[in-house]
Amino acid sequence: MSNGLPTTVRDPALPERVEIYEVGPRDGLQNEKTVVPVAVKAEFLDRLADAGLRTLEATSFVHPAWVPQLADAADLLAVLDRRAGLDYPVLTPNERGLQRAIDAGCDHVAVFASATETFAKRNLNRTLDEQFAMFEPTVTRAVSEGLRVRAYVSMVFGDPWEGGVDPDQAAAVGARLMEMGCDQLSLGDTIGVATPAHVGAVLDACVARGVGVERLAVHFHDTYGQALSNTLAALRYGVTTVDASAGGLGGCPYAGSATGNLATEDLVWMLDGLGVDHGADLRKLVDTSVWMAGHLGRPSPSRVVTALSA
């Protein structure tokens, strides 16, 4: 190690470049009990942009009763300096949320589905099959308006109520969303129970369902310390988009066992060591997460942030 950076040893089996899909401002903050002021959220996004990240999930147009932290979505986007060339996707759970996103000038939205029956009922108040009727009008209209649509599927690898999830069941949910017109599918390990071979099995199932690996993204939580190893397995498979959250912020308000997302800094450290391009400045990311931790009143759970800010 030199100057706080890992020694680079290029692995030719990996993609040359990975797109980091930064979810900290939305998924990272949504579970915080103390409401973060709009000005702080806007500065968080600006700092992440300054650190070289190009895809920044800004917020969610969800009903305030569901996620109070994100009740200020329209206010945030009104004051945010959305820079040219950067992507600021937002979550839109239904048609009303989509309309609010369109009114705010958004051009990239996401819907959030479940791979399991129980979580669909708890999170969406729908059965596994009924959820598609809920999403279809939103996706159809978004596509007709020229917006890009990302599909998240949660509980892909395991569910706290149902246990293990059949990879083909998870892939079937994802494939139906892609058939509606979504352009990218993010596979969520919401409770962090995946292991590398399991990752490969789910990716195999998605590809078998006709979803090309170039349209897949992975979203790992680090509950059991497996997020980086699972990410590496996905990269070896050919996945080139990885969701991560600055400082390891995050959880899920509807799944109590879910801990923080894969930390962006931990991902960047690994990618730097593997010689995989990503465009982010590790030191600026660390400084940003230390700054945000100060606003939240607790240290970042990221190992890299802890090591480089000591």
CSV table of C-alpha atoms in Angstrom, one decimal:
chain,number,residue,atom,x,y,z
A,1,MET,CA,0.0,0.0,0.0
A,2,SER,CA,1.2,3.5,-0.8
A,3,ASN,CA,-0.4,6.9,-0.1
A,4,GLY,CA,-3.6,5.2,1.1
A,5,LEU,CA,-4.1,3.2,-2.1
A,6,PRO,CA,-3.9,-0.6,-2.7
A,7,THR,CA,-1.3,-2.1,-4.9
A,8,THR,CA,-2.9,-2.7,-8.3
A,9,VAL,CA,-2.8,-6.2,-9.8
A,10,ARG,CA,-4.9,-6.3,-12.9
A,11,ASP,CA,-7.2,-9.3,-13.3
A,12,PRO,CA,-7.8,-9.9,-17.0
A,13,ALA,CA,-11.0,-11.9,-16.3
A,14,LEU,CA,-12.8,-8.8,-15.0
A,15,PRO,CA,-14.4,-6.0,-17.0
A,16,GLU,CA,-12.2,-3.1,-17.8
A,17,ARG,CA,-14.7,-0.6,-16.3
A,18,VAL,CA,-17.5,-0.7,-13.8
A,19,GLU,CA,-20.3,1.8,-13.4
A,20,ILE,CA,-20.9,2.6,-9.7
A,21,TYR,CA,-24.6,3.2,-9.2
A,22,GLU,CA,-24.5,5.4,-6.1
A,23,VAL,CA,-27.6,4.8,-3.9
A,24,GLY,CA,-26.5,6.6,-0.7
A,25,PRO,CA,-28.7,9.7,-1.0
A,26,ARG,CA,-31.8,7.5,-1.4
A,27,ASP,CA,-31.4,4.0,-0.2
A,28,GLY,CA,-28.7,5.0,2.3
A,29,LEU,CA,-30.7,7.8,4.0
A,30,GLN,CA,-34.2,6.3,3.8
A,31,ASN,CA,-33.9,4.4,7.0
A,32,GLU,CA,-32.5,7.2,9.1
A,33,LYS,CA,-34.8,8.2,11.9
A,34,THR,CA,-33.5,11.7,12.2
A,35,VAL,CA,-34.6,13.7,9.1
A,36,VAL,CA,-31.7,15.1,7.2
A,37,PRO,CA,-32.2,18.7,6.0
A,38,VAL,CA,-32.7,19.3,2.3
A,39,ALA,CA,-29.6,21.5,2.2
A,40,VAL,CA,-27.5,18.7,3.6
A,41,LYS,CA,-28.9,16.2,1.1
A,42,ALA,CA,-28.1,18.5,-1.7
A,43,GLU,CA,-24.6,19.0,-0.5
A,44,PHE,CA,-24.2,15.3,-0.1
A,45,LEU,CA,-25.1,14.8,-3.8
A,46,ASP,CA,-22.8,17.6,-4.8
A,47,ARG,CA,-19.9,16.1,-2.9
A,48,LEU,CA,-20.5,12.7,-4.4
A,49,ALA,CA,-20.5,14.3,-7.9
A,50,ASP,CA,-17.2,16.1,-7.0
A,51,ALA,CA,-15.8,12.7,-6.1
A,52,GLY,CA,-16.3,11.5,-9.7
A,53,LEU,CA,-19.5,9.5,-9.3
A,54,ARG,CA,-21.7,9.8,-12.4
A,55,THR,CA,-24.9,8.0,-11.4
A,56,LEU,CA,-26.5,9.4,-8.2
A,57,GLU,CA,-29.8,8.0,-7.1
A,58,ALA,CA,-31.2,11.3,-5.6
A,59,THR,CA,-34.4,10.4,-3.8
A,60,SER,CA,-37.8,8.7,-4.0
A,61,PHE,CA,-41.3,10.0,-4.8
A,62,VAL,CA,-42.8,7.7,-2.2
A,63,HIS,CA,-45.7,8.6,0.1
A,64,PRO,CA,-44.4,10.4,3.1
A,65,ALA,CA,-46.1,8.0,5.5
A,66,TRP,CA,-44.0,5.1,4.0
A,67,VAL,CA,-40.6,6.8,4.2
A,68,PRO,CA,-40.7,10.1,6.0
A,69,GLN,CA,-37.0,10.8,5.3
A,70,LEU,CA,-37.8,11.2,1.6
A,71,ALA,CA,-40.9,13.4,2.0
A,72,ASP,CA,-38.9,16.3,0.7
A,73,ALA,CA,-38.1,14.8,-2.8
A,74,ALA,CA,-39.6,17.7,-4.8
A,75,ASP,CA,-37.9,20.3,-2.6
A,76,LEU,CA,-34.5,18.6,-2.9
A,77,LEU,CA,-34.7,18.4,-6.7
A,78,ALA,CA,-35.8,22.0,-6.9
A,79,VAL,CA,-32.6,23.2,-5.2
A,80,LEU,CA,-30.2,20.5,-6.5
A,81,ASP,CA,-27.7,21.6,-9.2
A,82,ARG,CA,-28.2,18.7,-11.6
A,83,ARG,CA,-24.9,18.8,-13.6
A,84,ALA,CA,-24.8,18.1,-17.3
A,85,GLY,CA,-23.6,14.6,-18.0
A,86,LEU,CA,-24.6,13.2,-14.7
A,87,ASP,CA,-27.5,10.9,-14.1
A,88,TYR,CA,-29.9,11.5,-11.2
A,89,PRO,CA,-32.4,8.6,-11.1
A,90,VAL,CA,-35.3,8.6,-8.6
A,91,LEU,CA,-37.5,5.9,-7.3
A,92,THR,CA,-41.2,6.1,-8.4
A,93,PRO,CA,-43.3,3.4,-6.8
A,94,ASN,CA,-46.6,4.2,-8.6
A,95,GLU,CA,-48.1,6.5,-11.2
A,96,ARG,CA,-48.5,9.4,-8.8
A,97,GLY,CA,-44.9,9.2,-7.9
A,98,LEU,CA,-44.0,9.1,-11.6
A,99,GLN,CA,-46.0,12.2,-12.3
A,100,ARG,CA,-44.2,14.0,-9.5
A,101,ALA,CA,-40.9,12.9,-11.0
A,102,ILE,CA,-41.9,14.1,-14.4
A,103,ASP,CA,-43.0,17.5,-13.0
A,104,ALA,CA,-39.6,17.7,-11.3
A,105,GLY,CA,-37.8,17.2,-14.6
A,106,CYS,CA,-36.5,13.7,-14.0
A,107,ASP,CA,-35.5,11.6,-17.0
A,108,HIS,CA,-34.5,8.3,-15.2
A,109,VAL,CA,-36.8,6.5,-12.8
A,110,ALA,CA,-37.0,3.2,-11.0
A,111,VAL,CA,-39.6,0.8,-9.7
A,112,PHE,CA,-39.2,-1.6,-6.8
A,113,ALA,CA,-40.6,-5.1,-6.9
A,114,SER,CA,-40.3,-8.2,-4.7
A,115,ALA,CA,-39.1,-11.7,-5.5
A,116,THR,CA,-41.2,-13.2,-2.8
A,117,GLU,CA,-44.9,-13.4,-1.8
A,118,THR,CA,-44.5,-12.3,1.8
A,119,PHE,CA,-42.3,-9.3,1.1
A,120,ALA,CA,-44.7,-8.2,-1.7
A,121,LYS,CA,-47.5,-8.3,0.8
A,122,ARG,CA,-45.6,-6.4,3.5
A,123,ASN,CA,-43.9,-3.9,1.3
A,124,LEU,CA,-46.5,-3.3,-1.5
A,125,ASN,CA,-49.7,-4.7,0.0
A,126,ARG,CA,-50.0,-6.9,-3.1
A,127,THR,CA,-49.5,-10.6,-3.9
A,128,LEU,CA,-46.4,-11.6,-5.9
A,129,ASP,CA,-48.5,-11.6,-9.1
A,130,GLU,CA,-50.6,-8.5,-8.3
A,131,GLN,CA,-47.5,-6.3,-8.0
A,132,PHE,CA,-47.1,-6.4,-11.8
A,133,ALA,CA,-50.5,-4.8,-12.4
A,134,MET,CA,-49.3,-2.1,-10.0
A,135,PHE,CA,-46.1,-1.4,-11.9
A,136,GLU,CA,-47.2,-1.8,-15.5
A,137,PRO,CA,-49.0,1.6,-15.9
A,138,THR,CA,-46.0,3.3,-14.3
A,139,VAL,CA,-43.4,1.6,-16.5
A,140,THR,CA,-45.5,1.9,-19.7
A,141,ARG,CA,-46.1,5.7,-19.2
A,142,ALA,CA,-42.5,6.3,-18.3
A,143,VAL,CA,-41.3,4.6,-21.4
A,144,SER,CA,-43.8,6.5,-23.5
A,145,GLU,CA,-42.5,9.8,-22.0
A,146,GLY,CA,-39.0,8.9,-23.1
A,147,LEU,CA,-37.7,8.1,-19.6
A,148,ARG,CA,-35.3,5.3,-18.8
A,149,VAL,CA,-36.7,2.9,-16.2
A,150,ARG,CA,-34.7,0.7,-13.9
A,151,ALA,CA,-36.3,-2.3,-12.2
A,152,TYR,CA,-35.2,-3.3,-8.7
A,153,VAL,CA,-36.1,-6.7,-7.4
A,154,SER,CA,-35.7,-7.2,-3.6
A,155,MET,CA,-35.3,-10.4,-1.6
A,156,VAL,CA,-33.6,-12.1,-4.6
A,157,PHE,CA,-31.4,-14.3,-2.5
A,158,GLY,CA,-33.3,-14.8,0.7
A,159,ASP,CA,-36.4,-13.6,2.6
A,160,PRO,CA,-36.5,-13.3,6.4
A,161,TRP,CA,-40.0,-14.9,6.4
A,162,GLU,CA,-39.7,-17.5,3.6
A,163,GLY,CA,-36.0,-18.3,3.8
A,164,GLY,CA,-34.1,-19.2,0.6
A,165,VAL,CA,-35.5,-18.0,-2.7
A,166,ASP,CA,-35.5,-20.2,-5.9
A,167,PRO,CA,-33.2,-18.4,-8.4
A,168,ASP,CA,-35.7,-19.1,-11.2
A,169,GLN,CA,-38.5,-17.4,-9.1
A,170,ALA,CA,-36.4,-14.3,-8.7
A,171,ALA,CA,-35.4,-14.3,-12.4
A,172,ALA,CA,-39.0,-14.7,-13.4
A,173,VAL,CA,-40.0,-11.6,-11.5
A,174,GLY,CA,-37.1,-9.6,-13.1
A,175,ALA,CA,-37.8,-10.9,-16.6
A,176,ARG,CA,-41.5,-9.8,-16.4
A,177,LEU,CA,-40.4,-6.3,-15.4
A,178,MET,CA,-37.9,-6.1,-18.3
A,179,GLU,CA,-40.6,-7.3,-20.7
A,180,MET,CA,-42.7,-4.3,-19.6
A,181,GLY,CA,-39.9,-2.0,-20.9
A,182,CYS,CA,-37.4,-1.5,-18.1
A,183,ASP,CA,-33.9,-1.2,-19.4
A,184,GLN,CA,-31.9,-2.4,-16.4
A,185,LEU,CA,-32.5,-5.0,-13.7
A,186,SER,CA,-30.9,-4.6,-10.2
A,187,LEU,CA,-30.8,-7.8,-8.2
A,188,GLY,CA,-31.1,-7.0,-4.5
A,189,ASP,CA,-29.7,-9.1,-1.7
A,190,THR,CA,-31.9,-7.1,0.7
A,191,ILE,CA,-30.9,-9.1,3.9
A,192,GLY,CA,-27.4,-9.9,2.8
A,193,VAL,CA,-27.5,-13.7,2.8
A,194,ALA,CA,-26.1,-14.3,-0.7
A,195,THR,CA,-22.8,-16.2,-1.3
A,196,PRO,CA,-20.7,-16.2,-4.5
A,197,ALA,CA,-22.0,-19.5,-6.0
A,198,HIS,CA,-25.6,-18.4,-5.2
A,199,VAL,CA,-24.9,-15.2,-7.1
A,200,GLY,CA,-23.8,-17.2,-10.1
A,201,ALA,CA,-27.0,-19.3,-10.0
A,202,VAL,CA,-29.2,-16.2,-10.0
A,203,LEU,CA,-27.3,-14.7,-12.9
A,204,ASP,CA,-27.6,-17.9,-14.8
A,205,ALA,CA,-31.3,-17.9,-14.2
A,206,CYS,CA,-31.7,-14.4,-15.4
A,207,VAL,CA,-29.7,-15.0,-18.6
A,208,ALA,CA,-31.8,-18.2,-19.2
A,209,ARG,CA,-34.9,-16.0,-19.0
A,210,GLY,CA,-33.5,-13.7,-21.7
A,211,VAL,CA,-32.1,-10.9,-19.6
A,212,GLY,CA,-28.6,-10.2,-21.0
A,213,VAL,CA,-25.8,-9.8,-18.5
A,214,GLU,CA,-25.2,-6.3,-19.9
A,215,ARG,CA,-28.6,-5.3,-18.5
A,216,LEU,CA,-28.0,-6.6,-15.0
A,217,ALA,CA,-26.8,-4.8,-11.9
A,218,VAL,CA,-26.2,-6.1,-8.4
A,219,HIS,CA,-27.2,-4.6,-5.1
A,220,PHE,CA,-25.6,-6.3,-2.1
A,221,HIS,CA,-26.0,-5.7,1.6
A,222,ASP,CA,-23.2,-6.6,4.0
A,223,THR,CA,-25.1,-8.2,6.8
A,224,TYR,CA,-22.8,-11.3,6.9
A,225,GLY,CA,-19.7,-9.6,5.4
A,226,GLN,CA,-20.3,-11.1,2.0
A,227,ALA,CA,-21.0,-8.0,-0.1
A,228,LEU,CA,-17.5,-7.7,-1.7
A,229,SER,CA,-17.1,-11.4,-2.4
A,230,ASN,CA,-20.5,-11.5,-4.0
A,231,THR,CA,-19.7,-8.4,-6.1
A,232,LEU,CA,-16.5,-10.0,-7.3
A,233,ALA,CA,-18.4,-13.1,-8.3
A,234,ALA,CA,-20.8,-10.9,-10.3
A,235,LEU,CA,-17.9,-9.0,-12.0
A,236,ARG,CA,-16.3,-12.3,-13.0
A,237,TYR,CA,-19.7,-13.3,-14.6
A,238,GLY,CA,-19.6,-10.1,-16.6
A,239,VAL,CA,-21.8,-7.7,-14.7
A,240,THR,CA,-20.6,-4.1,-15.1
A,241,THR,CA,-23.0,-2.1,-12.9
A,242,VAL,CA,-22.7,-2.3,-9.1
A,243,ASP,CA,-25.0,-0.5,-6.6
A,244,ALA,CA,-23.1,1.0,-3.6
A,245,SER,CA,-23.8,3.5,-0.9
A,246,ALA,CA,-21.3,6.1,0.3
A,247,GLY,CA,-20.1,5.2,3.8
A,248,GLY,CA,-22.1,1.9,3.8
A,249,LEU,CA,-25.3,3.8,4.7
A,250,GLY,CA,-28.6,2.1,4.4
A,251,GLY,CA,-31.0,-0.7,5.3
A,252,CYS,CA,-34.6,-1.4,4.5
A,253,PRO,CA,-37.5,0.0,6.5
A,254,TYR,CA,-39.5,-3.1,5.8
A,255,ALA,CA,-36.9,-5.7,6.6
A,256,GLY,CA,-35.5,-5.3,10.1
A,257,SER,CA,-32.5,-7.7,9.6
A,258,ALA,CA,-31.2,-5.7,6.7
A,259,THR,CA,-28.0,-3.8,7.5
A,260,GLY,CA,-26.0,-1.3,5.4
A,261,ASN,CA,-25.4,-1.5,1.7
A,262,LEU,CA,-22.0,-2.3,0.2
A,263,ALA,CA,-19.9,0.8,1.0
A,264,THR,CA,-18.8,2.7,-2.1
A,265,GLU,CA,-15.4,3.2,-0.6
A,266,ASP,CA,-14.9,-0.5,0.0
A,267,LEU,CA,-15.9,-1.2,-3.5
A,268,VAL,CA,-13.6,1.4,-4.9
A,269,TRP,CA,-10.7,0.1,-2.9
A,270,MET,CA,-11.2,-3.4,-4.3
A,271,LEU,CA,-11.7,-2.1,-7.9
A,272,ASP,CA,-8.5,0.0,-7.6
A,273,GLY,CA,-6.6,-3.1,-6.5
A,274,LEU,CA,-8.0,-5.1,-9.4
A,275,GLY,CA,-7.1,-2.4,-11.9
A,276,VAL,CA,-10.8,-1.9,-12.9
A,277,ASP,CA,-11.7,1.7,-13.9
A,278,HIS,CA,-14.6,3.4,-12.2
A,279,GLY,CA,-13.9,7.1,-12.3
A,280,ALA,CA,-14.2,7.9,-8.5
A,281,ASP,CA,-11.8,9.6,-6.2
A,282,LEU,CA,-11.4,7.5,-3.1
A,283,ARG,CA,-10.1,10.2,-0.9
A,284,LYS,CA,-12.9,12.6,-1.8
A,285,LEU,CA,-15.4,9.8,-1.1
A,286,VAL,CA,-13.9,9.1,2.3
A,287,ASP,CA,-14.0,12.8,3.2
A,288,THR,CA,-17.7,12.9,2.1
A,289,SER,CA,-18.7,9.9,4.2
A,290,VAL,CA,-16.9,11.3,7.2
A,291,TRP,CA,-18.7,14.6,6.7
A,292,MET,CA,-22.1,12.8,6.4
A,293,ALA,CA,-21.3,10.7,9.5
A,294,GLY,CA,-20.9,13.9,11.4
A,295,HIS,CA,-24.4,15.0,10.4
A,296,LEU,CA,-25.8,11.6,11.4
A,297,GLY,CA,-24.0,11.5,14.7
A,298,ARG,CA,-22.3,8.2,14.3
A,299,PRO,CA,-19.2,6.8,12.5
A,300,SER,CA,-19.4,5.2,9.1
A,301,PRO,CA,-19.6,1.4,9.0
A,302,SER,CA,-17.3,1.3,6.0
A,303,ARG,CA,-14.0,-0.4,6.7
A,304,VAL,CA,-12.1,1.7,4.2
A,305,VAL,CA,-13.6,4.9,5.6
A,306,THR,CA,-12.5,3.9,9.1
A,307,ALA,CA,-9.0,3.0,7.9
A,308,LEU,CA,-8.3,6.1,5.8
A,309,SER,CA,-9.9,8.6,8.3
A,310,ALA,CA,-8.1,7.3,11.4
